[in-house]
mmCIF file of C-alpha atoms and ligand atoms in Angstrom:
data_model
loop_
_atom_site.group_PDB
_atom_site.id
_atom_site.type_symbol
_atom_site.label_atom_id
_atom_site.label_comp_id
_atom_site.label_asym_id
_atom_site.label_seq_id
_atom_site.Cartn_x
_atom_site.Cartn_y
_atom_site.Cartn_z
ATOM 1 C CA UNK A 69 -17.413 -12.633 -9.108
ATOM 2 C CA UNK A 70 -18.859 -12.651 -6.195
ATOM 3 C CA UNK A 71 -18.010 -9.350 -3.669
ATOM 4 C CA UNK A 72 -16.984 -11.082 -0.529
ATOM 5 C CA UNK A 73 -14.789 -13.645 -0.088
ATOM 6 C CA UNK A 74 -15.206 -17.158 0.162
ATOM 7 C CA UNK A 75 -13.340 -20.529 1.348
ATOM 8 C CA UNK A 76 -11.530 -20.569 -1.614
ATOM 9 C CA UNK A 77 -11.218 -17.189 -2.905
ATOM 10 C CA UNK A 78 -10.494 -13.481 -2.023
ATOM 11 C CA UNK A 79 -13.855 -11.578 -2.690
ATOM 12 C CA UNK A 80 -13.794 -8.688 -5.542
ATOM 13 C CA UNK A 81 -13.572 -5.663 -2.735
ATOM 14 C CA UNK A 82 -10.284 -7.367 -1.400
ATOM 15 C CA UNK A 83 -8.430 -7.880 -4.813
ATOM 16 C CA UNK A 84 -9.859 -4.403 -6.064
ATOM 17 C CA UNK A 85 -8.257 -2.939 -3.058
ATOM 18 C CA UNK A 86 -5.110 -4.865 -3.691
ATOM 19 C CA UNK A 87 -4.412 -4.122 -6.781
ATOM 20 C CA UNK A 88 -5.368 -0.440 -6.983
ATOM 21 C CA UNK A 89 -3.311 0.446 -3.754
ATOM 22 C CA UNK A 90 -0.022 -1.799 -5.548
ATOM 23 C CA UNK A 91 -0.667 0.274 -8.699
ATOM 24 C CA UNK A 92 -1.231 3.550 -6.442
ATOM 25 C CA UNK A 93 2.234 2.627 -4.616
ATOM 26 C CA UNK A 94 4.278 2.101 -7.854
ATOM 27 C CA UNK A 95 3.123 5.507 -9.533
ATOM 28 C CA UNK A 96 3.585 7.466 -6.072
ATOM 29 C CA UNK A 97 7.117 5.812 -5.665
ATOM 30 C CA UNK A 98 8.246 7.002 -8.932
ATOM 31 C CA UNK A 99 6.569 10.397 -8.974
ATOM 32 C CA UNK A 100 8.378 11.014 -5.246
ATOM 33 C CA UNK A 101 11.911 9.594 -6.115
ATOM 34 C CA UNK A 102 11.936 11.655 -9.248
ATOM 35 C CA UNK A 103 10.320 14.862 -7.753
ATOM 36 C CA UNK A 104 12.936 15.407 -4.755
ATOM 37 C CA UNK A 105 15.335 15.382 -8.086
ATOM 38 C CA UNK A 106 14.060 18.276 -9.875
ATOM 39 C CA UNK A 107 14.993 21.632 -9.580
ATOM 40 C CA UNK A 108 12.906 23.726 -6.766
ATOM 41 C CA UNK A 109 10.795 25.741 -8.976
ATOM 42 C CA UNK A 110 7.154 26.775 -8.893
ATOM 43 C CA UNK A 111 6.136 24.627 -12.013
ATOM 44 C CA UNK A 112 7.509 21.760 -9.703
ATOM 45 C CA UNK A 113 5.176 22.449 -7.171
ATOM 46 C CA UNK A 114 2.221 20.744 -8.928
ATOM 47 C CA UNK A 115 4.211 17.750 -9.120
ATOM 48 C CA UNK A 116 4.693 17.794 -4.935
ATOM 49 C CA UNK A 117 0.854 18.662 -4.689
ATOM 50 C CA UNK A 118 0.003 15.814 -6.980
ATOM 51 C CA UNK A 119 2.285 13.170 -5.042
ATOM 52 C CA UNK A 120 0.354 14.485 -1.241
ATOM 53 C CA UNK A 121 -2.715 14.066 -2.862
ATOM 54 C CA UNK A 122 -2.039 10.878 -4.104
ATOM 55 C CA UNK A 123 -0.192 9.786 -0.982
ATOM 56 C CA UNK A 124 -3.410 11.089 0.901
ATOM 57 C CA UNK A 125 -5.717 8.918 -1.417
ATOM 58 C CA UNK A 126 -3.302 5.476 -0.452
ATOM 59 C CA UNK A 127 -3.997 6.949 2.895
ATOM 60 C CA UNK A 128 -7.789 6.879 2.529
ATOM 61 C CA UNK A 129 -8.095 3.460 0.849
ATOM 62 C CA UNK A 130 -5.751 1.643 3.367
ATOM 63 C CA UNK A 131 -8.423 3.192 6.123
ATOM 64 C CA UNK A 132 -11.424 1.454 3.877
ATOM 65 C CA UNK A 133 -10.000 -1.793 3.143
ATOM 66 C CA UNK A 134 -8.894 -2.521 6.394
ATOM 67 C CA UNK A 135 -12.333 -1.572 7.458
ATOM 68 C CA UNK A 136 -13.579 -3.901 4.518
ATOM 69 C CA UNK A 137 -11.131 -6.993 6.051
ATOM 70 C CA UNK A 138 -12.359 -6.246 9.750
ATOM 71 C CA UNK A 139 -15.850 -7.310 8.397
ATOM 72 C CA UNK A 140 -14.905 -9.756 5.865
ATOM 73 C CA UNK A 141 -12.219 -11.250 7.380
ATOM 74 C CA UNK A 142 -9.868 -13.960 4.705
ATOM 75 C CA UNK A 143 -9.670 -16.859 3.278
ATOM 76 C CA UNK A 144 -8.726 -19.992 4.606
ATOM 77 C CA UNK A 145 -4.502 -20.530 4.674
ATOM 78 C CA UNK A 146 -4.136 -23.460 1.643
ATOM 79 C CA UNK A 147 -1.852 -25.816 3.393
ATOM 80 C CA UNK A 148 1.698 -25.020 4.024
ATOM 81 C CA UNK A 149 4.643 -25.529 6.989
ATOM 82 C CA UNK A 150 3.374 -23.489 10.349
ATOM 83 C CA UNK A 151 6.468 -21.414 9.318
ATOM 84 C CA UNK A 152 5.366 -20.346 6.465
ATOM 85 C CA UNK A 153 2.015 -19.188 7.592
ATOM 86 C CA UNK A 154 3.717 -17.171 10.425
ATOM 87 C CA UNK A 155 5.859 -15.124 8.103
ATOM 88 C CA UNK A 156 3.346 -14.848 5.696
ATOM 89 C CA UNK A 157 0.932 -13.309 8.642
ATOM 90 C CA UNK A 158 3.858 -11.180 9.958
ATOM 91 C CA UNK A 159 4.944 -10.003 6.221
ATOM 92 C CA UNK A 160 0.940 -9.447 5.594
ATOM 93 C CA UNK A 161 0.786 -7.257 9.140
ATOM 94 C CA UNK A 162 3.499 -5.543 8.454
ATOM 95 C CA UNK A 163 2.460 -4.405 4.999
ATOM 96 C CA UNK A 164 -0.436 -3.102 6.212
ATOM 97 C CA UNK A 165 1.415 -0.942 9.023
ATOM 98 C CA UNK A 166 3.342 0.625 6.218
ATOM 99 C CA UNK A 167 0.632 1.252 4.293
ATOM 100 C CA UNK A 168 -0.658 3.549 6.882
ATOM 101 C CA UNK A 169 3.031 5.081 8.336
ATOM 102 C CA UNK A 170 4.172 6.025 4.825
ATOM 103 C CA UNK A 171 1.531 8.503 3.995
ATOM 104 C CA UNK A 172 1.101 9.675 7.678
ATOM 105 C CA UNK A 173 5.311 10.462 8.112
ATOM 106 C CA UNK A 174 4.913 12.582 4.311
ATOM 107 C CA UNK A 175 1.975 14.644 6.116
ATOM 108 C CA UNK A 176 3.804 15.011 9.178
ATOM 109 C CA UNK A 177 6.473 16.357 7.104
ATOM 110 C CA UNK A 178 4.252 18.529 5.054
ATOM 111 C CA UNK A 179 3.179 19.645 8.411
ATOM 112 C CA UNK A 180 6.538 20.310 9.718
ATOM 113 C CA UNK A 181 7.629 22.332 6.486
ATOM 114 C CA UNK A 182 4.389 24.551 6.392
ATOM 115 C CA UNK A 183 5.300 25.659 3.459
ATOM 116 C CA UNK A 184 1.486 26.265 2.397
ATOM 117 C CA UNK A 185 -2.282 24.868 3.518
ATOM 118 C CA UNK A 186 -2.223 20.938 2.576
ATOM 119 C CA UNK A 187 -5.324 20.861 0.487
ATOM 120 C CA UNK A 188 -6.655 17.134 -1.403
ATOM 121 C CA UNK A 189 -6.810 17.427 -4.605
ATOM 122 C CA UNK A 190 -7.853 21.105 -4.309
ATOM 123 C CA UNK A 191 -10.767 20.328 -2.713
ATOM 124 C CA UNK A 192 -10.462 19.536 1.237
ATOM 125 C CA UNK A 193 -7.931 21.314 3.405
ATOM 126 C CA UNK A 194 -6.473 18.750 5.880
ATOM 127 C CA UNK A 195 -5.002 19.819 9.184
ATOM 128 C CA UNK A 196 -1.542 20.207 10.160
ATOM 129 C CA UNK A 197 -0.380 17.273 11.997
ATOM 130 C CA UNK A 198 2.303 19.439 14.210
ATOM 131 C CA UNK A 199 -0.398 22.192 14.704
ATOM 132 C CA UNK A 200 1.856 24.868 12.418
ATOM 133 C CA UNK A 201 5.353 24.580 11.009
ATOM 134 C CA UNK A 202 8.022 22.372 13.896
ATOM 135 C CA UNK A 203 11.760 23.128 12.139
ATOM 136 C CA UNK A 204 13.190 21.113 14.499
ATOM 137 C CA UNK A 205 10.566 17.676 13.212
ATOM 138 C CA UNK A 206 11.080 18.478 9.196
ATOM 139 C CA UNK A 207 14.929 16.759 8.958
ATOM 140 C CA UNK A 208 13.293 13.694 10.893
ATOM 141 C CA UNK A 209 10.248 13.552 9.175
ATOM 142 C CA UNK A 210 11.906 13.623 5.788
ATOM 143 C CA UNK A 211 14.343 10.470 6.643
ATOM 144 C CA UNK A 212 11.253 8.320 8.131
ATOM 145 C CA UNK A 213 9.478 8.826 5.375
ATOM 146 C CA UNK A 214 12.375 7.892 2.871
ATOM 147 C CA UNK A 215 12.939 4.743 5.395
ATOM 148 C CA UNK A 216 9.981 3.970 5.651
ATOM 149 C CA UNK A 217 8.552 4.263 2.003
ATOM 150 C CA UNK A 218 12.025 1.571 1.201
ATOM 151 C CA UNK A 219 11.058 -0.567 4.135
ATOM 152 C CA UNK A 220 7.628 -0.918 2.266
ATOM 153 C CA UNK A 221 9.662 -1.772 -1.535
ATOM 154 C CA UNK A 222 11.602 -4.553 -0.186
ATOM 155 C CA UNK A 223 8.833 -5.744 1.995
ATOM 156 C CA UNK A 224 6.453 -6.157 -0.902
ATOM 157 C CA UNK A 225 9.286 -7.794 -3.101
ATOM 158 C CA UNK A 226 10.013 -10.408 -1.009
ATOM 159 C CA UNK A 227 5.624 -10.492 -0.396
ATOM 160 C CA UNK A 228 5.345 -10.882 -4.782
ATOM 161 C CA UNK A 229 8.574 -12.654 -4.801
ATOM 162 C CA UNK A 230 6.609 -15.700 -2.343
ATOM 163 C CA UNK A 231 3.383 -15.231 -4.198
ATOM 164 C CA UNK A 232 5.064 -15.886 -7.490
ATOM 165 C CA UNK A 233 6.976 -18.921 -6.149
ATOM 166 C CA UNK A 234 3.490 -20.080 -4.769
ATOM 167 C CA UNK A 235 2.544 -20.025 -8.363
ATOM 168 C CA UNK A 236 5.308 -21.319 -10.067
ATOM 169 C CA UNK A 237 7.318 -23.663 -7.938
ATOM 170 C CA UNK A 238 4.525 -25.160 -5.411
ATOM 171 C CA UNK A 239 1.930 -24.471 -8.209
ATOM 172 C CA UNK A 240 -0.709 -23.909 -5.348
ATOM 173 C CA UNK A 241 -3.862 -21.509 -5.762
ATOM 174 C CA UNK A 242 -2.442 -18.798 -3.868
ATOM 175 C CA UNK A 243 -1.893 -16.037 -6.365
ATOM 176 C CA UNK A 244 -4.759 -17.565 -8.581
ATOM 177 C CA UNK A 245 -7.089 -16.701 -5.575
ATOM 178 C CA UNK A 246 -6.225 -12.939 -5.299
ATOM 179 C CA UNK A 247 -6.689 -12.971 -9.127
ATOM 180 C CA UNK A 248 -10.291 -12.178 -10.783
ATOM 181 C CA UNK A 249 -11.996 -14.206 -13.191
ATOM 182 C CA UNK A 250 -13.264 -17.790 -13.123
ATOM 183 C CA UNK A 251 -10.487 -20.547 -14.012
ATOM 184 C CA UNK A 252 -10.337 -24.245 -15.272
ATOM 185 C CA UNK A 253 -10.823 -26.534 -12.873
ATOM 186 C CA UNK A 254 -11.455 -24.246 -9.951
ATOM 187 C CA UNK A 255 -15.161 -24.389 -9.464
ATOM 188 C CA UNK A 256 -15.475 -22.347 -6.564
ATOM 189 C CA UNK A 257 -13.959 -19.081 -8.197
HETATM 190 C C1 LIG B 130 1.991 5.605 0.201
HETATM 191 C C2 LIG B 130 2.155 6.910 0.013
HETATM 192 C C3 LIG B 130 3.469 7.564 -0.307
HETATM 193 C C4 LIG B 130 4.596 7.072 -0.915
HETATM 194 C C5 LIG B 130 4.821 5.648 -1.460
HETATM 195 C C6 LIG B 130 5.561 8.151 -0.970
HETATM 196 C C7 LIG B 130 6.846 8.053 -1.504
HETATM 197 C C8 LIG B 130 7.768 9.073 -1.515
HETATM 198 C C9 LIG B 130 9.114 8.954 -2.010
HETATM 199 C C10 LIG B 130 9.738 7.692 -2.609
HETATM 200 C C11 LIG B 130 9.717 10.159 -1.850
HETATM 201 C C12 LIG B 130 11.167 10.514 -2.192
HETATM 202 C C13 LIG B 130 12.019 10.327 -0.946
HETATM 203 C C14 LIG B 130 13.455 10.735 -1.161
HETATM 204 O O1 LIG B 130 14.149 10.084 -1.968
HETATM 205 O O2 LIG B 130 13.887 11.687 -0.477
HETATM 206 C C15 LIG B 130 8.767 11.053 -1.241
HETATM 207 C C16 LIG B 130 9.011 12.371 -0.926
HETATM 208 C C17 LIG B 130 8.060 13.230 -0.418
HETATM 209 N N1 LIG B 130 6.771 12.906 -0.054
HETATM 210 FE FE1 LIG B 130 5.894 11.116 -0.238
HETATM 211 N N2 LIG B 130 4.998 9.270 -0.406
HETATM 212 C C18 LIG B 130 3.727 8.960 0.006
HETATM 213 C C19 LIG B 130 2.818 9.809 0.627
HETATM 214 C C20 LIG B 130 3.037 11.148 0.884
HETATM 215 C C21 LIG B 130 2.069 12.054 1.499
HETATM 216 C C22 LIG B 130 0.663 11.652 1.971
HETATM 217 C C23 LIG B 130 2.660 13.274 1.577
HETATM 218 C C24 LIG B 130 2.126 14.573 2.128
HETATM 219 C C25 LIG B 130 0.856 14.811 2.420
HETATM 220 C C26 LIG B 130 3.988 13.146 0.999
HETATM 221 C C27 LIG B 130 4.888 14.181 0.896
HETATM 222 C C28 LIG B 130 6.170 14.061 0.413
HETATM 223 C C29 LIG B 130 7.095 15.179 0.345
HETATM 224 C C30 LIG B 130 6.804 16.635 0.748
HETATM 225 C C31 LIG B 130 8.297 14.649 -0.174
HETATM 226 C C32 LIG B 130 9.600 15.416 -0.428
HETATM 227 C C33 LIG B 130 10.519 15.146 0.745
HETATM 228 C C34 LIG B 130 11.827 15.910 0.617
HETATM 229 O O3 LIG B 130 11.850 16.969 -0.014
HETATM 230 O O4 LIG B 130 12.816 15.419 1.188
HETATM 231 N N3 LIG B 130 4.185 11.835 0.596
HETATM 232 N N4 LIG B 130 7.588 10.365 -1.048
HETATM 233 C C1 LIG B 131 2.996 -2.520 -2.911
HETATM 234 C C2 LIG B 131 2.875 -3.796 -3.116
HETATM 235 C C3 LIG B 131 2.005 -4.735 -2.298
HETATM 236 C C4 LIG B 131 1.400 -4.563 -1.088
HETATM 237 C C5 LIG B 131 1.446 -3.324 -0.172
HETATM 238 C C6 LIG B 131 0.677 -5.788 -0.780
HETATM 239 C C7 LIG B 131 -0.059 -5.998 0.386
HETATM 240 C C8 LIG B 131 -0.709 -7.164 0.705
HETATM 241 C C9 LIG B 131 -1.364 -7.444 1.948
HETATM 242 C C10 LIG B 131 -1.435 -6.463 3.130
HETATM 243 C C11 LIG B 131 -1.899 -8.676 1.891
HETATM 244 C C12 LIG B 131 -2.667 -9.406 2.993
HETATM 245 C C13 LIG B 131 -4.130 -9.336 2.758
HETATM 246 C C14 LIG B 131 -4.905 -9.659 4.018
HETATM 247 O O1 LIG B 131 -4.562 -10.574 4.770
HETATM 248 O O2 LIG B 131 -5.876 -8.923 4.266
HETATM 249 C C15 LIG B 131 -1.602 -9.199 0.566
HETATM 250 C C16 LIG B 131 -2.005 -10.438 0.080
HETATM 251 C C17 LIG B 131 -1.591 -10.962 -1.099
HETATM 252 N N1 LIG B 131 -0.753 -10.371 -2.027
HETATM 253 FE FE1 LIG B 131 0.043 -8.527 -1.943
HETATM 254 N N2 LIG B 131 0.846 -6.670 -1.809
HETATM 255 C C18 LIG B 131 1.651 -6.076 -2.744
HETATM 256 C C19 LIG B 131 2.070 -6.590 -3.948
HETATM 257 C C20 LIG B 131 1.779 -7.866 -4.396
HETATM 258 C C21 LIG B 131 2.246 -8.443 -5.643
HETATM 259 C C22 LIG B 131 3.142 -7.724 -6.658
HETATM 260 C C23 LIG B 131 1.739 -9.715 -5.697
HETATM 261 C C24 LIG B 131 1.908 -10.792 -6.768
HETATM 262 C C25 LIG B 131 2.980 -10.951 -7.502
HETATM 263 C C26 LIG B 131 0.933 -9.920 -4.500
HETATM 264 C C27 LIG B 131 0.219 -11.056 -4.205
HETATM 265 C C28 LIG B 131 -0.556 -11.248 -3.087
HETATM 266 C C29 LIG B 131 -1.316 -12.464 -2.828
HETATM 267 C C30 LIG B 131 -1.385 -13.703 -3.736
HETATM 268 C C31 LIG B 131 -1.968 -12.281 -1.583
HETATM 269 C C32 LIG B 131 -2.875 -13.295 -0.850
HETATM 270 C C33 LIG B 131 -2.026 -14.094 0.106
HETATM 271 C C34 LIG B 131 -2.843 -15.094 0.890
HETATM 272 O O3 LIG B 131 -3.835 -15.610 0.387
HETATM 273 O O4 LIG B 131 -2.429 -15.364 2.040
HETATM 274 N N3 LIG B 131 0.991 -8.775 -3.733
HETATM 275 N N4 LIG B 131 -0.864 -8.268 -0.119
#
């Protein structure tokens, strides 16, 4: 499959970023809705250090593949209403702001608490977004980033919930496109 994209299909690069950052999302989600749940002990603190490094990696790859679409740009539209194409644009814009604001409100709240050095994976130490710990920022911080990560679910249900009635009820290439492998009678993919 061929690593850009082409008039009928989204290259590998684009769907390998797609998927990987949906999976990414769903196992961060979880791991952060079950985390602020558990009892404040040290042995949880491997769990919050694994969900900001994780967050930090969604972080990273929304920075490539937006680099990657820049240069590559998209495939055609497949024919639908103007409407249609105008939500789908805003919905698509949208996603993509979230994908950036969720992981930069957790940091800012990680750099509000200053609890301890924000290190990824370990390995890098990042910098504190407020410049050292800002009490007053951490209440705020935490509620954006709640809002924002929920903004993001129901935005990308109603985004799978049009892809699947693409598929299903119009019966149109659109999800077939962002799919890999080549299928019947679809030359080009
Ligand atoms: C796309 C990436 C991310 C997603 C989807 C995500 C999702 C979540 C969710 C669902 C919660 C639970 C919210 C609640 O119910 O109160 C949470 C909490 C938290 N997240 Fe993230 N997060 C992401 C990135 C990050 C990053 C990059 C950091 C820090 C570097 C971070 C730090 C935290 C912290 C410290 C909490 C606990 C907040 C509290 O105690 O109220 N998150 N996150
Ligand atoms: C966290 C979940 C998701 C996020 C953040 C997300 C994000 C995005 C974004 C930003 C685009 C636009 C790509 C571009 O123009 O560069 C896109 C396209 C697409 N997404 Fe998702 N998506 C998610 C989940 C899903 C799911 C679950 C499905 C299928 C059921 C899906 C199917 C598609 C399809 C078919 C396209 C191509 C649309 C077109 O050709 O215009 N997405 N997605």
């Amino acid at each position: 499959m061929p690593l850009r994209n082409n008039a009928k299909h989204w290259g590998a690069v684009q769907q390998a970023f797609h998927w990987l950052i949906v999976l990414l999302i769903l196992a961060q989600g979880t791991i952060g809705l079950v985390m602020v749940n558990l009892p404040k002990k040290p042995s949880v603190f491997a769990i919050y250090n694994l969900h900001k490094s994780i967050g930090l990696t969604i972080l990273a790859l929304a920075v490539l593949r937006i680099a990657w679409r820049l240069f590559d740009g998209r495939p055609p539209h497949l024919p639908m209403p103007d409407w249609q194409r105008r939500v789908a644009s805003l919905t698509h814009g949208a996603l993509y702001v979230l994908l950036f604001a969720v992981p930069l409100s957790g940091w800012l709240f990680d750099s509000a608490s200053a609890l301890r050095p924000l290190h990824w994976w370990g390995l890098v130490r990042m910098p504190s977004l407020t410049g050292g710990p800002a009490p007053h920022l951490r209440h705020f911080a935490a509620g954006l980033h709640e809002t924002l990560f929920w903004c993001l679910i129901v935005l990308a249900v109603l985004h799978a919930a049009a892809a699947l009635r693409h598929h299903f009820v119009d019966r149109d290439a659109t999800l077939r496109r962002m799919l890999p492998g080549r299928r019947q009678g679809d030359p080009d993919s």
